[in-house]
PDB file of C-alpha atoms in Angstrom:
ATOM      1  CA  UNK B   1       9.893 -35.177   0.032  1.00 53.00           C
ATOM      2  CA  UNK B   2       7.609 -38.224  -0.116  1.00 53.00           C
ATOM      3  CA  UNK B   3       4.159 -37.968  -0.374  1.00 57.00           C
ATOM      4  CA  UNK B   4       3.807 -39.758   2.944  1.00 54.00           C
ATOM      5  CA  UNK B   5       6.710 -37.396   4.006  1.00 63.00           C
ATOM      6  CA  UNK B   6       4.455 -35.505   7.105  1.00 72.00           C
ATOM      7  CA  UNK B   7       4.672 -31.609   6.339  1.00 77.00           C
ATOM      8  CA  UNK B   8       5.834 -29.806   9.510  1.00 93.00           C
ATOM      9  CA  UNK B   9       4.163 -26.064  10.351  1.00 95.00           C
ATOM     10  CA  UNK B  10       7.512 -24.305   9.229  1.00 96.00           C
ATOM     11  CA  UNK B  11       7.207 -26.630   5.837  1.00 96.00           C
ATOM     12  CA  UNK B  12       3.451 -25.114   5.352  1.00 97.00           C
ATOM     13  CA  UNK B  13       5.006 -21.491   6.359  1.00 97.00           C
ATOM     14  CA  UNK B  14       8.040 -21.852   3.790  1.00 98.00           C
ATOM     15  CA  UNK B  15       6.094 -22.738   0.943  1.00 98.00           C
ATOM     16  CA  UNK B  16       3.544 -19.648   1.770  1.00 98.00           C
ATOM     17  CA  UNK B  17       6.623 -17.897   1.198  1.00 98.00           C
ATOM     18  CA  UNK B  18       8.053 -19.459  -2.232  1.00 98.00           C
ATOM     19  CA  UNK B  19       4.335 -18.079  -3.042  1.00 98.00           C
ATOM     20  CA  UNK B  20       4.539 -14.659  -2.596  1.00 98.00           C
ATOM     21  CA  UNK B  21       8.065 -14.775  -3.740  1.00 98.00           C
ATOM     22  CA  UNK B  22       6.477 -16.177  -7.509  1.00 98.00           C
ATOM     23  CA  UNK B  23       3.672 -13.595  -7.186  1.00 98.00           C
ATOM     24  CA  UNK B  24       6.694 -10.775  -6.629  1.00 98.00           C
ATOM     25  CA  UNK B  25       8.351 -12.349  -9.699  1.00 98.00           C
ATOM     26  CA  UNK B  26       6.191 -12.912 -11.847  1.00 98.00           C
ATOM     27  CA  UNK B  27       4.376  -9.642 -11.161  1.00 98.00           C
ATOM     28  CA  UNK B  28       7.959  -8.084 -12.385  1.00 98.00           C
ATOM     29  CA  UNK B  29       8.626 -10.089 -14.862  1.00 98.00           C
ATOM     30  CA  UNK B  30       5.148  -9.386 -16.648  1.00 98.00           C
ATOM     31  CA  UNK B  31       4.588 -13.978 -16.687  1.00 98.00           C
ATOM     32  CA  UNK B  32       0.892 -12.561 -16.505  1.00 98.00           C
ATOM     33  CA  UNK B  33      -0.287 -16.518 -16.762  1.00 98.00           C
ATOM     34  CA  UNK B  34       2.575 -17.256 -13.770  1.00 98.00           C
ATOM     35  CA  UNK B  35       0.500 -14.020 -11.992  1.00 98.00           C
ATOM     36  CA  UNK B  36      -2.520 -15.797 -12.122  1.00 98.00           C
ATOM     37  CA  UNK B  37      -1.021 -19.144 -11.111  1.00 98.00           C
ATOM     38  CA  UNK B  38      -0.611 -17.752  -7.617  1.00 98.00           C
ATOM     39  CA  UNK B  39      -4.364 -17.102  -6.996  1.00 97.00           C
ATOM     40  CA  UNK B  40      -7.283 -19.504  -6.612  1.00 97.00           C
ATOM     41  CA  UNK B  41     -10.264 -18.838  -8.666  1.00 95.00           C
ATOM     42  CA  UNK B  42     -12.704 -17.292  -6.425  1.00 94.00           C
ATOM     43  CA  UNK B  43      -9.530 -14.958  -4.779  1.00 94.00           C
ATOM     44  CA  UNK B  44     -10.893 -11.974  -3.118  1.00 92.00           C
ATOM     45  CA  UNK B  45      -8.702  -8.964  -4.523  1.00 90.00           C
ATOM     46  CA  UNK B  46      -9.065  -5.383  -2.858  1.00 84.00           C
ATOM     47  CA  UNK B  47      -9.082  -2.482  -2.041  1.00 73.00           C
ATOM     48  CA  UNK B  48      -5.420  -2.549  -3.786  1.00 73.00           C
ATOM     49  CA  UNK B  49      -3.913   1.289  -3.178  1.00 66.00           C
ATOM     50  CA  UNK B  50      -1.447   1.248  -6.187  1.00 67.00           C
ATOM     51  CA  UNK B  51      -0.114   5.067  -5.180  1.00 67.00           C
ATOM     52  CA  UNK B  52      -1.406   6.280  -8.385  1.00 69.00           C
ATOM     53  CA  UNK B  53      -1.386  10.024  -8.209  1.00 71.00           C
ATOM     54  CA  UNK B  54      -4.212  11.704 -10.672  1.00 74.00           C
ATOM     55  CA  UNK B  55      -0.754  12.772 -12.555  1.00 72.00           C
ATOM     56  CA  UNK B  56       0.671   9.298 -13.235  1.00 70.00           C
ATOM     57  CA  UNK B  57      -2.886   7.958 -14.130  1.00 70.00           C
ATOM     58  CA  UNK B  58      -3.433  10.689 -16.439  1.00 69.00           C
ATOM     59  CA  UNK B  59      -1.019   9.277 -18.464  1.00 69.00           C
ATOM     60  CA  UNK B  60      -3.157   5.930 -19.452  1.00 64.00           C
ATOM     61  CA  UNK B  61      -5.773   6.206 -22.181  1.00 64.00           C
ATOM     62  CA  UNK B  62      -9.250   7.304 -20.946  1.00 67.00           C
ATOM     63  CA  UNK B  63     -10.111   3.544 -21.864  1.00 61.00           C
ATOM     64  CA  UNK B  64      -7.041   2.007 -19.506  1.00 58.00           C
ATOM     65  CA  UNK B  65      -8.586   4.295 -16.895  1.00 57.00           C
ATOM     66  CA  UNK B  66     -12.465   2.563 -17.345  1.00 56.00           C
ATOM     67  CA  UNK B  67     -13.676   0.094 -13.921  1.00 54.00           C
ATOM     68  CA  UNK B  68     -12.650  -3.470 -15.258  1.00 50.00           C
ATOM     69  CA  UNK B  69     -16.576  -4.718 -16.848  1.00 49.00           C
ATOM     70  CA  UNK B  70     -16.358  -7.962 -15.386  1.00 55.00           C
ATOM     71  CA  UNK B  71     -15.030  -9.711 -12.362  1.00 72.00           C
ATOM     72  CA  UNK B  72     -12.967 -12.382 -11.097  1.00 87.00           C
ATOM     73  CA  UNK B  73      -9.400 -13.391 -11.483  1.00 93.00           C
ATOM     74  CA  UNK B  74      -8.826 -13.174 -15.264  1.00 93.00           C
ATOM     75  CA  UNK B  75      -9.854  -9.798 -15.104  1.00 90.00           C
ATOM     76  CA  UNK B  76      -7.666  -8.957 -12.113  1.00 91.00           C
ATOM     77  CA  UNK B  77      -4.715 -10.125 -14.059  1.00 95.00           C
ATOM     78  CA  UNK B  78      -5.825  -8.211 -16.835  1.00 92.00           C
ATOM     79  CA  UNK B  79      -6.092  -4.983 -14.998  1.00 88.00           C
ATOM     80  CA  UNK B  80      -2.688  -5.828 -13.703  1.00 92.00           C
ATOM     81  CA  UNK B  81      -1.342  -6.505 -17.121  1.00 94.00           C
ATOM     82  CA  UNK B  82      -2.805  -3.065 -18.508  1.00 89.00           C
ATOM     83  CA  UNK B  83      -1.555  -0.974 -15.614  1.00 87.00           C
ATOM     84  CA  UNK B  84       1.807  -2.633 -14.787  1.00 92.00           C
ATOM     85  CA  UNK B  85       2.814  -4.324 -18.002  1.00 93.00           C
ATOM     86  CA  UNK B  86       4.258  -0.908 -19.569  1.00 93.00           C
ATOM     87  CA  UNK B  87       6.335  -0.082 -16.434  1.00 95.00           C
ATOM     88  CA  UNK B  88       9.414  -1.225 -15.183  1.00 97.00           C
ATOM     89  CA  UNK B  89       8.546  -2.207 -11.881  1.00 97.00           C
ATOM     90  CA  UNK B  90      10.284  -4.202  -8.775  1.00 98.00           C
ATOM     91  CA  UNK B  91       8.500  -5.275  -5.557  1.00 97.00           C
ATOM     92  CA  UNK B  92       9.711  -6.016  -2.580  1.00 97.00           C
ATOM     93  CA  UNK B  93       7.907  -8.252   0.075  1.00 97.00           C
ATOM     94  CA  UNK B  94       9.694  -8.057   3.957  1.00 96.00           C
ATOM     95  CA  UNK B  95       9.115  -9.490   7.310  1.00 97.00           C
ATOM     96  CA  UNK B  96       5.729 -11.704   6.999  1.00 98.00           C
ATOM     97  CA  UNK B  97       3.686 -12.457   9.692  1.00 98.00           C
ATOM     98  CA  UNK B  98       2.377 -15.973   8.882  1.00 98.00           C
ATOM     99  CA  UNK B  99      -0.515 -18.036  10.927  1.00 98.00           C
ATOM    100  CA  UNK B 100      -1.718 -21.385   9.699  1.00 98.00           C
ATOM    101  CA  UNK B 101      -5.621 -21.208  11.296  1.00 97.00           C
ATOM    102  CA  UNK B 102      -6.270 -24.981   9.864  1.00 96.00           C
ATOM    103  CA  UNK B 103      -5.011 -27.214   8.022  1.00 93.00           C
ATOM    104  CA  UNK B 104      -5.758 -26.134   4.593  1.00 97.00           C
ATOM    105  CA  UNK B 105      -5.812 -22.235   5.308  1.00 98.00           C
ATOM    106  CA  UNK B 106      -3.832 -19.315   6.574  1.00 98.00           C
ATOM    107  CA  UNK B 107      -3.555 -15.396   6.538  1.00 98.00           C
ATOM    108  CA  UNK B 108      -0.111 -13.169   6.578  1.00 98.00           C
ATOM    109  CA  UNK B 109       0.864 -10.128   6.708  1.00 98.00           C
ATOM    110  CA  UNK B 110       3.520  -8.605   4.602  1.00 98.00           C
ATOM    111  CA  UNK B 111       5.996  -5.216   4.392  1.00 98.00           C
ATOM    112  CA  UNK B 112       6.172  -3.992   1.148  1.00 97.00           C
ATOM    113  CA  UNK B 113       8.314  -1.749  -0.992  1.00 97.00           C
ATOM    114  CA  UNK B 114       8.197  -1.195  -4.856  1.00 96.00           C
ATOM    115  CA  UNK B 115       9.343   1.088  -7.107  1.00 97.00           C
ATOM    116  CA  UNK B 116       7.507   1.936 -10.292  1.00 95.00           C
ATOM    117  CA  UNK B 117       8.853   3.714 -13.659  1.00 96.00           C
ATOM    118  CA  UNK B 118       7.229   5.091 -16.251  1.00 93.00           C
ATOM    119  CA  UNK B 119      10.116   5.105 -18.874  1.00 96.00           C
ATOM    120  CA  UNK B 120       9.049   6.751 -21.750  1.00 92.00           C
ATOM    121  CA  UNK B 121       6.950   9.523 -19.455  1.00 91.00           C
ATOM    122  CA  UNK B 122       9.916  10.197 -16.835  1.00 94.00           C
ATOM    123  CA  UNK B 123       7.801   9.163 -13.604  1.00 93.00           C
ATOM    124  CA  UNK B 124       8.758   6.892 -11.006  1.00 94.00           C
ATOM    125  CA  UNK B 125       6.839   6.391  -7.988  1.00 93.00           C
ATOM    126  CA  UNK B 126       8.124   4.923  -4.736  1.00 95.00           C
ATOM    127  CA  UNK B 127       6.481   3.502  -2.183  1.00 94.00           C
ATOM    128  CA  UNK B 128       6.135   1.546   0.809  1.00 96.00           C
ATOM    129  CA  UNK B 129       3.077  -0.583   2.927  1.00 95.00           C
ATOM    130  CA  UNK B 130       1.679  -4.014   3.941  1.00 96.00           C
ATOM    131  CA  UNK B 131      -0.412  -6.706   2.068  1.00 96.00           C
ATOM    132  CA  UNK B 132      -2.823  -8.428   4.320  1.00 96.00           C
ATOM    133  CA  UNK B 133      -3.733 -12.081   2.711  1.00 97.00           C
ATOM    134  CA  UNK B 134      -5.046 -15.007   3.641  1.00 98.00           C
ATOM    135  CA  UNK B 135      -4.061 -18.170   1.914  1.00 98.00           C
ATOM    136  CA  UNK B 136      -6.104 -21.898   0.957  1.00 98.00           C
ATOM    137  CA  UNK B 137      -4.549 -25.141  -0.156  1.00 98.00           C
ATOM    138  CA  UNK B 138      -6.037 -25.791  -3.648  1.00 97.00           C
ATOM    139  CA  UNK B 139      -5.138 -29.917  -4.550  1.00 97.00           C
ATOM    140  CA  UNK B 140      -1.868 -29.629  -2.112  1.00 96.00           C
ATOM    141  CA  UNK B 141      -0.733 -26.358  -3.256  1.00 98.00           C
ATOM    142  CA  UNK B 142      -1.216 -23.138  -1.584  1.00 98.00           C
ATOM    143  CA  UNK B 143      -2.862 -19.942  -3.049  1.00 98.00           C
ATOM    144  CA  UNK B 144      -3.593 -16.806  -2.147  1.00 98.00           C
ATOM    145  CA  UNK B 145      -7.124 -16.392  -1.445  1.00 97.00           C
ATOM    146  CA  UNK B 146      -7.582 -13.140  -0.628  1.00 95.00           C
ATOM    147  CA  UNK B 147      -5.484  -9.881  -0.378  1.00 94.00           C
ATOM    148  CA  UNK B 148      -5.669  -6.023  -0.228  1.00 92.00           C
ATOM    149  CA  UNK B 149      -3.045  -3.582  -0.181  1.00 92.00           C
ATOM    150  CA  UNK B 150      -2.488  -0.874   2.381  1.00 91.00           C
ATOM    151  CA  UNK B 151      -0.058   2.075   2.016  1.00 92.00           C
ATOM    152  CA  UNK B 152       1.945   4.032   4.419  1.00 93.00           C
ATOM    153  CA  UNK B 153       3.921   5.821   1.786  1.00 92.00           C
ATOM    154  CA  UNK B 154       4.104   7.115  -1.816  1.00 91.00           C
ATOM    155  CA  UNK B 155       6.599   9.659  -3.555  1.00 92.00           C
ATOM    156  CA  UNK B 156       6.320  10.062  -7.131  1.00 91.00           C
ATOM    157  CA  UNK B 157       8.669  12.179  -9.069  1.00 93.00           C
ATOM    158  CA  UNK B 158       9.826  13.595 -12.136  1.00 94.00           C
ATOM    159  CA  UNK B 159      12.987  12.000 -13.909  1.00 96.00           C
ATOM    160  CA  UNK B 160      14.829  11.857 -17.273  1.00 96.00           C
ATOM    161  CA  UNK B 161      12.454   9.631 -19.680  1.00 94.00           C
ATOM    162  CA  UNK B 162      14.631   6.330 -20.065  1.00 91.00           C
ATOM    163  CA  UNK B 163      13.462   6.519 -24.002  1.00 72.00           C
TER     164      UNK B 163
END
């Protein structure tokens, strides 16, 4: 496409959707500086409900557990990074529910599924919910701006350490 090409709506709507498929991957793939590609600088993050049971977060260092001193993305990512990085982890985003509200911003809705494993502990949690997110074109290229994460469901169990 040019760059006088004219975008259409379902142009704006697909590339909302390449986004949250790079968050998804890079998220999984542990790219932590592709994770914090997706985001604009002043994102809005929370409340995220990982589905941590006081079981599964036991098994982080008292210091992994600590409130994240400072704010803003970077630290986001790095909270992401020390929580997620040791796991083997695959999410799944379904169904969104996307609105463009101007020309430069949108929200969405989006069904979730992941499944999280602790491999060398023999945990792997389950679960299923919705991120709610609204999105802002930063220099032609959309971001998310804000999102929180709701769940509906979370089953953690016990299997064979993967060690």
């Amino acid at each position: 496409m040019t760059e006088t090409a004219v975008r259409t709506e379902a142009d704006e709507i697909e590339a909302i959707r390449q986004l949250k498929a790079r968050y998804f991957r890079a998220l999984d793939t542990k790219d932590w500086d592709g994770f914090g590609a997706v985001f604009t600088e002043d994102a809005a993050i929370g409340p995220i409900d990982n589905g941590f049971t006081d079981d599964l977060l036991a098994l982080r260092p008292a210091v992994e557990r600590q409130p994240v001193a400072t704010s803003g993305i970077g630290a986001f990512v790095e909270r992401v990074a020390t929580n997620i990085g040791p796991l083997i982890s695959t999410h799944h985003g379904h169904q969104p529910e996307i609105e463009l509200t101007g020309d430069n911003e949108a929200t969405g809705i989006w069904a979730m599924e992941d499944v999280l494993v602790w491999p060398a502990d023999g945990y792997r949690l389950r679960g299923t919910g919705h991120y709610w997110e609204t999105y802002r074109k930063v220099d032609g290229v959309w971001k998310i701006a804000s999102m929180k994460l709701t769940r509906l469901y979370v089953h953690v169990e016990q299997i064979d350490p993967l060690t």
